Every structure is written in C-alpha cells, then in structure tokens.
PDB file of N, CA and C in Angstrom:
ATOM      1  N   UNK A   1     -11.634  -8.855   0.146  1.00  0.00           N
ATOM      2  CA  UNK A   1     -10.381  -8.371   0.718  1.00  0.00           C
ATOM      3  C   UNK A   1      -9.797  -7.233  -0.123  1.00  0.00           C
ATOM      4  N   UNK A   2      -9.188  -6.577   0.277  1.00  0.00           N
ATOM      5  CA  UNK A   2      -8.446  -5.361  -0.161  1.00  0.00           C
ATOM      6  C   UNK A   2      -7.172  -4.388   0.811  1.00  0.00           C
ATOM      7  N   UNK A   3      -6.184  -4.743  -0.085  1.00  0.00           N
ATOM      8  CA  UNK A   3      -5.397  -3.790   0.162  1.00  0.00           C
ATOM      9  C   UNK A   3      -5.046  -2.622  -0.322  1.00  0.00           C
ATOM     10  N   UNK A   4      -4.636  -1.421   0.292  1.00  0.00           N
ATOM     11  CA  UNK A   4      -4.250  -0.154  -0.353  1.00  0.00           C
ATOM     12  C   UNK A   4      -3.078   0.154   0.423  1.00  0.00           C
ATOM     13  N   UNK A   5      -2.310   0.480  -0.813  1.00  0.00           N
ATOM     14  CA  UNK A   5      -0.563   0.837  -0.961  1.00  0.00           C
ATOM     15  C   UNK A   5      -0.310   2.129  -1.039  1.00  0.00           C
ATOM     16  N   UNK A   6       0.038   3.184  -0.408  1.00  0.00           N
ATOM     17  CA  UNK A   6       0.041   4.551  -0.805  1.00  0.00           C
ATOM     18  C   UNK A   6       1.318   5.198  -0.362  1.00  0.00           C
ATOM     19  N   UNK A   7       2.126   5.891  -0.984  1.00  0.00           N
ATOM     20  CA  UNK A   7       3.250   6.758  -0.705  1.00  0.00           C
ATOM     21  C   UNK A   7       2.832   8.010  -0.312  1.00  0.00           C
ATOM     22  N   UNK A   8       3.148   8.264   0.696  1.00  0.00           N
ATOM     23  CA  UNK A   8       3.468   9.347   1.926  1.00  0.00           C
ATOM     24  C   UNK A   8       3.355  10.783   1.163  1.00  0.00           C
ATOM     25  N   UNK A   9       4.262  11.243   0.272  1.00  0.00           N
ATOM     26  CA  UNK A   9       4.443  11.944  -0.761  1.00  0.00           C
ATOM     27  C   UNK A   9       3.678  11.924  -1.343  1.00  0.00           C
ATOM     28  N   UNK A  10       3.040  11.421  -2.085  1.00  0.00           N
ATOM     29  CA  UNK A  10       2.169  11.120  -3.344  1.00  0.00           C
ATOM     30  C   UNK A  10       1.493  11.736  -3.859  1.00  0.00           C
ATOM     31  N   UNK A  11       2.322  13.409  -4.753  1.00  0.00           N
ATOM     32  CA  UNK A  11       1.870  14.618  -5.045  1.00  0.00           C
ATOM     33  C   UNK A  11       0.440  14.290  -5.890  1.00  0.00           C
ATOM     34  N   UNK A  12       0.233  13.211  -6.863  1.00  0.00           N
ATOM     35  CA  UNK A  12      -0.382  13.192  -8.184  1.00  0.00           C
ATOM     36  C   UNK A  12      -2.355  12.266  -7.253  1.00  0.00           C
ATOM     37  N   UNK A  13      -1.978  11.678  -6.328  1.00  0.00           N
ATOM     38  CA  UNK A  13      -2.905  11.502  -6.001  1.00  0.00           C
ATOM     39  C   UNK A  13      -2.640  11.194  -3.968  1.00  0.00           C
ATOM     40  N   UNK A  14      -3.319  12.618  -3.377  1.00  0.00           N
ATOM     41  CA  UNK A  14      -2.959  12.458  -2.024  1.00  0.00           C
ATOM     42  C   UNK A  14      -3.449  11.324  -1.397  1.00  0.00           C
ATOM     43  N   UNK A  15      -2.543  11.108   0.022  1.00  0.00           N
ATOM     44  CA  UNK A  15      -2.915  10.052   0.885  1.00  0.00           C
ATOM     45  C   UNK A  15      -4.153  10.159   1.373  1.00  0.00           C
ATOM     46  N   UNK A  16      -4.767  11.417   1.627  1.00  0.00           N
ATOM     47  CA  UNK A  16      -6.243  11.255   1.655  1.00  0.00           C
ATOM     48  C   UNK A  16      -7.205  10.959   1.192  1.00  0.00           C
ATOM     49  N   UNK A  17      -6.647  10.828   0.081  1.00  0.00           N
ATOM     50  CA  UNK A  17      -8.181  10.227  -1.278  1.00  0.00           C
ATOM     51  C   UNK A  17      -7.673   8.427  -0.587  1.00  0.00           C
ATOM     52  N   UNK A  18      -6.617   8.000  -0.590  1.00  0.00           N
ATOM     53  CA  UNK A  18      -6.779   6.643  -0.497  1.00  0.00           C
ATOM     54  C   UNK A  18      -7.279   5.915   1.151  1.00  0.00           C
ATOM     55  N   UNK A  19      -6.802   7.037   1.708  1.00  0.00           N
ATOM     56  CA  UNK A  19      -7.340   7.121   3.302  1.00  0.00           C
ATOM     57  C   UNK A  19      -9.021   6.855   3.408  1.00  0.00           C
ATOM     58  N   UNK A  20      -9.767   8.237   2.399  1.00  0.00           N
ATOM     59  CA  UNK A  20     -11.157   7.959   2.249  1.00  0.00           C
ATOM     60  C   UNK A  20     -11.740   6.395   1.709  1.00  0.00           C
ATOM     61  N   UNK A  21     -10.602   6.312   0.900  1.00  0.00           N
ATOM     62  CA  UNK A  21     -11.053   4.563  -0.152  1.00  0.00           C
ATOM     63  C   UNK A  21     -11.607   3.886   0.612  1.00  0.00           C
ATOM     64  N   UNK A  22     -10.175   3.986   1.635  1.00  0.00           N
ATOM     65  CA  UNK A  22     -10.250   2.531   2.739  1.00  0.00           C
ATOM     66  C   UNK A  22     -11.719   2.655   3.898  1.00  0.00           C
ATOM     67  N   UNK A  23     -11.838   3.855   3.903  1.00  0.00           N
ATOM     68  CA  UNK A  23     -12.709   4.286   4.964  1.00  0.00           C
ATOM     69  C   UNK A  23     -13.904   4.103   4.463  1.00  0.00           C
ATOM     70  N   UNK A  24     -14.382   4.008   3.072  1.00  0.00           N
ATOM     71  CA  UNK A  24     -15.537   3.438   2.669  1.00  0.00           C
ATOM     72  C   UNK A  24     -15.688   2.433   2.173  1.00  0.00           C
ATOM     73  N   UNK A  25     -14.608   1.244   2.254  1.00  0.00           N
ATOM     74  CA  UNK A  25     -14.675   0.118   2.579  1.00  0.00           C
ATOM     75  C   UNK A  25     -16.209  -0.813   2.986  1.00  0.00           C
ATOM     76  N   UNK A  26     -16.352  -1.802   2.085  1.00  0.00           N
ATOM     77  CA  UNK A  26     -17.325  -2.230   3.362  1.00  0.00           C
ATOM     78  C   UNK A  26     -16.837  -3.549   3.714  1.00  0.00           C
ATOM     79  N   UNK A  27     -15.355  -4.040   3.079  1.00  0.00           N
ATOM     80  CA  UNK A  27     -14.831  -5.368   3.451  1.00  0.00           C
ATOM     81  C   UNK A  27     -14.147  -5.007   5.090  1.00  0.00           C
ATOM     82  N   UNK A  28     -14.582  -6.014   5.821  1.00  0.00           N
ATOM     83  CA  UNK A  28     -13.989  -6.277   7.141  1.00  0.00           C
ATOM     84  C   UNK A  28     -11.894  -6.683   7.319  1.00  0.00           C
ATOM     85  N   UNK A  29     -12.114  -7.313   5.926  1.00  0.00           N
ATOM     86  CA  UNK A  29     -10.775  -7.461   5.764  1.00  0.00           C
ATOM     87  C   UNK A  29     -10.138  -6.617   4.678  1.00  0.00           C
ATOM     88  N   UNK A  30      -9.508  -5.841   5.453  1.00  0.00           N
ATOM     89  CA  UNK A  30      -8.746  -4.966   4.583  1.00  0.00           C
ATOM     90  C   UNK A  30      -7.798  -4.306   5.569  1.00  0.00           C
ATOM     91  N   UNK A  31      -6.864  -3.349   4.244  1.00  0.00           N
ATOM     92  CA  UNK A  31      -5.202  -3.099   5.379  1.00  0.00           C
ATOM     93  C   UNK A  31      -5.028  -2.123   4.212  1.00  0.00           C
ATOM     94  N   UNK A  32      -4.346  -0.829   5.227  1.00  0.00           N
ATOM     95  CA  UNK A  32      -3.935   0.345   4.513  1.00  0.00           C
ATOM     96  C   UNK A  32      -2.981   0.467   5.456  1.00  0.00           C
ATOM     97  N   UNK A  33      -1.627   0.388   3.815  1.00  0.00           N
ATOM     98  CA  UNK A  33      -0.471   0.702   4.589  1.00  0.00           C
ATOM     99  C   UNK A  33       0.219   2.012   3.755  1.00  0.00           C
ATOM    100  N   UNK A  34       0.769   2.898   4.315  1.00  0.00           N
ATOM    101  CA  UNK A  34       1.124   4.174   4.216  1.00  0.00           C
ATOM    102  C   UNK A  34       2.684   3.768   4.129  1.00  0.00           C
ATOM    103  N   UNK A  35       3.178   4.489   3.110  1.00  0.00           N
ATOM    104  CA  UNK A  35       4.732   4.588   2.887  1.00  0.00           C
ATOM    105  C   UNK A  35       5.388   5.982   3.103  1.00  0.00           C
ATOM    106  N   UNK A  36       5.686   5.844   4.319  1.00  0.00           N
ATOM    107  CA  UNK A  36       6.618   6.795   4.780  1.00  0.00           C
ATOM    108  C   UNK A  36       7.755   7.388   4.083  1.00  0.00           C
ATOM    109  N   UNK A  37       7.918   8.604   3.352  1.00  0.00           N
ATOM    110  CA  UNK A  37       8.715   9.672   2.625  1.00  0.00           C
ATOM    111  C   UNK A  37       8.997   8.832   1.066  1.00  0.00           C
ATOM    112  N   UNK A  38       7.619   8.092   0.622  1.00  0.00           N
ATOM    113  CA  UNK A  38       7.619   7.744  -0.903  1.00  0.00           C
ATOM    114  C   UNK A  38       6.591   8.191  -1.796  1.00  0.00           C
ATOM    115  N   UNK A  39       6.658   8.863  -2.854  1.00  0.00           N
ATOM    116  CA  UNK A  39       5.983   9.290  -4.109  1.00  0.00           C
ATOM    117  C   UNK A  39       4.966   8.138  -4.037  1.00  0.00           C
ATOM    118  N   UNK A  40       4.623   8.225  -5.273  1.00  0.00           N
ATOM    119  CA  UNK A  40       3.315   7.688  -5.979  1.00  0.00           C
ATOM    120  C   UNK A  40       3.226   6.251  -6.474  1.00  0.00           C
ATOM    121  N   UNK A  41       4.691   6.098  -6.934  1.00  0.00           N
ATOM    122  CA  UNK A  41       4.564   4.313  -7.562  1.00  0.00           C
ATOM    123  C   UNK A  41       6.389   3.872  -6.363  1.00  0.00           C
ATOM    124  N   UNK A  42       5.930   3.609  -5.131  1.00  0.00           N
ATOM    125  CA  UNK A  42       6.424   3.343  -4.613  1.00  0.00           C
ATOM    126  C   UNK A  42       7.089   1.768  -5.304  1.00  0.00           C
ATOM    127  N   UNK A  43       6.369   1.113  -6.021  1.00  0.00           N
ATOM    128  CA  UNK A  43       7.334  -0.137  -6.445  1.00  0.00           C
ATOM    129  C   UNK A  43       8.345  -0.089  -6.968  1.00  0.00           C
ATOM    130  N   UNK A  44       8.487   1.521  -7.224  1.00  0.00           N
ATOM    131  CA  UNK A  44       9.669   1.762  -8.309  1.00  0.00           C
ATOM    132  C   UNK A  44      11.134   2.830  -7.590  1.00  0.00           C
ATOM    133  N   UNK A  45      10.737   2.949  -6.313  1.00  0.00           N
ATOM    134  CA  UNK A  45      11.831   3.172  -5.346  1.00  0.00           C
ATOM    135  C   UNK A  45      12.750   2.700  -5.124  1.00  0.00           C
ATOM    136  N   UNK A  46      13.583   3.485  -5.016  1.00  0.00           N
ATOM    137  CA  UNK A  46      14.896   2.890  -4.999  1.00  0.00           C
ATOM    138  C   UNK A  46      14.882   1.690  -3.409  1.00  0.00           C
ATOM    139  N   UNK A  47      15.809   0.829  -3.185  1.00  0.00           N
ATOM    140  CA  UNK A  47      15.769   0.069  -2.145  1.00  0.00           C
ATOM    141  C   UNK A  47      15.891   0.901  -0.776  1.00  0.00           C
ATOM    142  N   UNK A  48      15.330   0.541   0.489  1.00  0.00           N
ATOM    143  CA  UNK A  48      14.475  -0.743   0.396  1.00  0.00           C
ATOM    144  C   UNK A  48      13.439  -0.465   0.370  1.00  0.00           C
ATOM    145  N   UNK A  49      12.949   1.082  -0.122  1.00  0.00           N
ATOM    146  CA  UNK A  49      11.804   0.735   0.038  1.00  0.00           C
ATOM    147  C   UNK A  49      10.903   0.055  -0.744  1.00  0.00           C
ATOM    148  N   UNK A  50      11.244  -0.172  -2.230  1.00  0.00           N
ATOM    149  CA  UNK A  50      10.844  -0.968  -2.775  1.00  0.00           C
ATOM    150  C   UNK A  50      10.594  -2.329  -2.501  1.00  0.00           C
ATOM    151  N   UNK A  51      11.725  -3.297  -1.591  1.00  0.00           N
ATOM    152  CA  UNK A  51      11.730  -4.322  -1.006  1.00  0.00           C
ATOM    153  C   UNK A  51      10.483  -4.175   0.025  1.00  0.00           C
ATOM    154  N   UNK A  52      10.543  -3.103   0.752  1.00  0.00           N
ATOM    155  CA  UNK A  52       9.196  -3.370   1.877  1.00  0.00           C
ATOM    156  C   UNK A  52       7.558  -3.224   0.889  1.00  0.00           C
ATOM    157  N   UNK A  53       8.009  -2.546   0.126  1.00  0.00           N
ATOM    158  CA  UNK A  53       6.589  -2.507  -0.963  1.00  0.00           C
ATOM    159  C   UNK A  53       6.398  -4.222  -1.536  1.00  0.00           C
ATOM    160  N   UNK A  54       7.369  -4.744  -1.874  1.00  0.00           N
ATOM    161  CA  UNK A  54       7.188  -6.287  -2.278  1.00  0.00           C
ATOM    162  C   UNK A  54       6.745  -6.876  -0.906  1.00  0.00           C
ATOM    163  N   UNK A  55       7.423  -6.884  -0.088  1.00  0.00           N
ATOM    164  CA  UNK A  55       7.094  -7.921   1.028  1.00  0.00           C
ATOM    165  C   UNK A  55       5.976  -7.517   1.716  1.00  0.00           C
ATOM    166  N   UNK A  56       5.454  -6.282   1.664  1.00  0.00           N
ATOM    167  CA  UNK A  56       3.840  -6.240   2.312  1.00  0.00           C
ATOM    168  C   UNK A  56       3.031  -6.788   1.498  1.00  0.00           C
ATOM    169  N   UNK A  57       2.929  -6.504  -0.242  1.00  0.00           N
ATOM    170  CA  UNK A  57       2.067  -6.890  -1.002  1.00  0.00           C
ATOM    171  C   UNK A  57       2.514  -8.476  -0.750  1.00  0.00           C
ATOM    172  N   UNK A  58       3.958  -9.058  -0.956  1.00  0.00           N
ATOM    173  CA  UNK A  58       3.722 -10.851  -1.017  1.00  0.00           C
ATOM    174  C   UNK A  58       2.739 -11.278   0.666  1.00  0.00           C
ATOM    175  N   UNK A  59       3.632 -10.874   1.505  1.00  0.00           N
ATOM    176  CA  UNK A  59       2.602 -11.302   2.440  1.00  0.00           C
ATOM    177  C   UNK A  59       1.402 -11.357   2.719  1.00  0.00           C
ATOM    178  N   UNK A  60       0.480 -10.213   2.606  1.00  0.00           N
ATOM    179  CA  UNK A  60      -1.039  -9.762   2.238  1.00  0.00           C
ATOM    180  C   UNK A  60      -1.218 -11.385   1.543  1.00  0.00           C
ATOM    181  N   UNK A  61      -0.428 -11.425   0.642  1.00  0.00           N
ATOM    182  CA  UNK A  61      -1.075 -12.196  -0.452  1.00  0.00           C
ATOM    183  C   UNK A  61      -0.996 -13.825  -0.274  1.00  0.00           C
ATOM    184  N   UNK A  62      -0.023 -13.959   0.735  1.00  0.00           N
ATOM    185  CA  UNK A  62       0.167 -15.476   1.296  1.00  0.00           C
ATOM    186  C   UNK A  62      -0.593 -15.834   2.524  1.00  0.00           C
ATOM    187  N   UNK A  63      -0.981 -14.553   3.309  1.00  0.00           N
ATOM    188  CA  UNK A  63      -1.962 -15.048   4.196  1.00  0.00           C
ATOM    189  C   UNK A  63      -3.302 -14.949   3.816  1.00  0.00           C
ATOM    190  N   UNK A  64      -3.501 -14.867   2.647  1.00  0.00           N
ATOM    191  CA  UNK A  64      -5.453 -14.984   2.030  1.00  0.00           C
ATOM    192  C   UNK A  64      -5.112 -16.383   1.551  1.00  0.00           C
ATOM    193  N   UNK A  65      -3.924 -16.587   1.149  1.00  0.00           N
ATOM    194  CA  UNK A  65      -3.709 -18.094   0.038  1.00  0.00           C
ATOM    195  C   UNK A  65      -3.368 -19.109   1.117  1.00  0.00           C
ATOM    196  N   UNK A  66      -3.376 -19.086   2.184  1.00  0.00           N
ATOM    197  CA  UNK A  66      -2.937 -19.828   2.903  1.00  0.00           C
ATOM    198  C   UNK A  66      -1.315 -20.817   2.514  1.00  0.00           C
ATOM    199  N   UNK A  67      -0.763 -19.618   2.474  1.00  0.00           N
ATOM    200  CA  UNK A  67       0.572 -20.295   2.366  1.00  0.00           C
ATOM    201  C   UNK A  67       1.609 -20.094   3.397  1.00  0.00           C
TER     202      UNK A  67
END
C-alpha cells in the first residue's frame, strides 16, 4: 500500500514527479491525493489545511488497520 501527499504549489519538488511516483506504482492499492493551493510540507499549513492533511493520512491509515 502507498500513499502520496503532495501540495499543489510545491515549488522544491513538482506535482509531477509525484504524479509519475504514483504512476509507476505497481501496488493496486494506492491513493494520490493532491493539495489544492499548498507548498511542499503541507502538514505545516496553516488550518485547515493542515487538518485535511491529518485526516486523509489518519484515515488511509485506519482503513488498512481495520479500525
């Protein structure tokens, strides 16, 4: 499984390098989610987008754990 987190913005490393990541993937389960008008370390955004950066990564992470 794998997820990829990427800000929209993200002068230092573009959304296309992580676009390609996902695209050479060979896990069936995987999820690329794109952050709309955020830089590079989106965890560190001001609210909410920081909050939606937590709650995609917790969720991702509760439906592999079965919680």
């Amino acid at each position: 499984p794998c997820l990829v987190l990427h800000g929209e913005l993200d002068a230092i490393a573009p959304v296309s390098g992580g676009q390609q990541f996902f695209d050479a993937l060979g896990s069936s389960d995987k999820q690329l989610e794109i952050f709309a008008g955020q830089r590079q370390e989106v965890h560190n955004e001001a609210e909410p987008s920081r909050g939606q950066f937590l709650d995609t990564l917790a969720s991702w992470i509760q439906q592999r754990a079965g919680a």
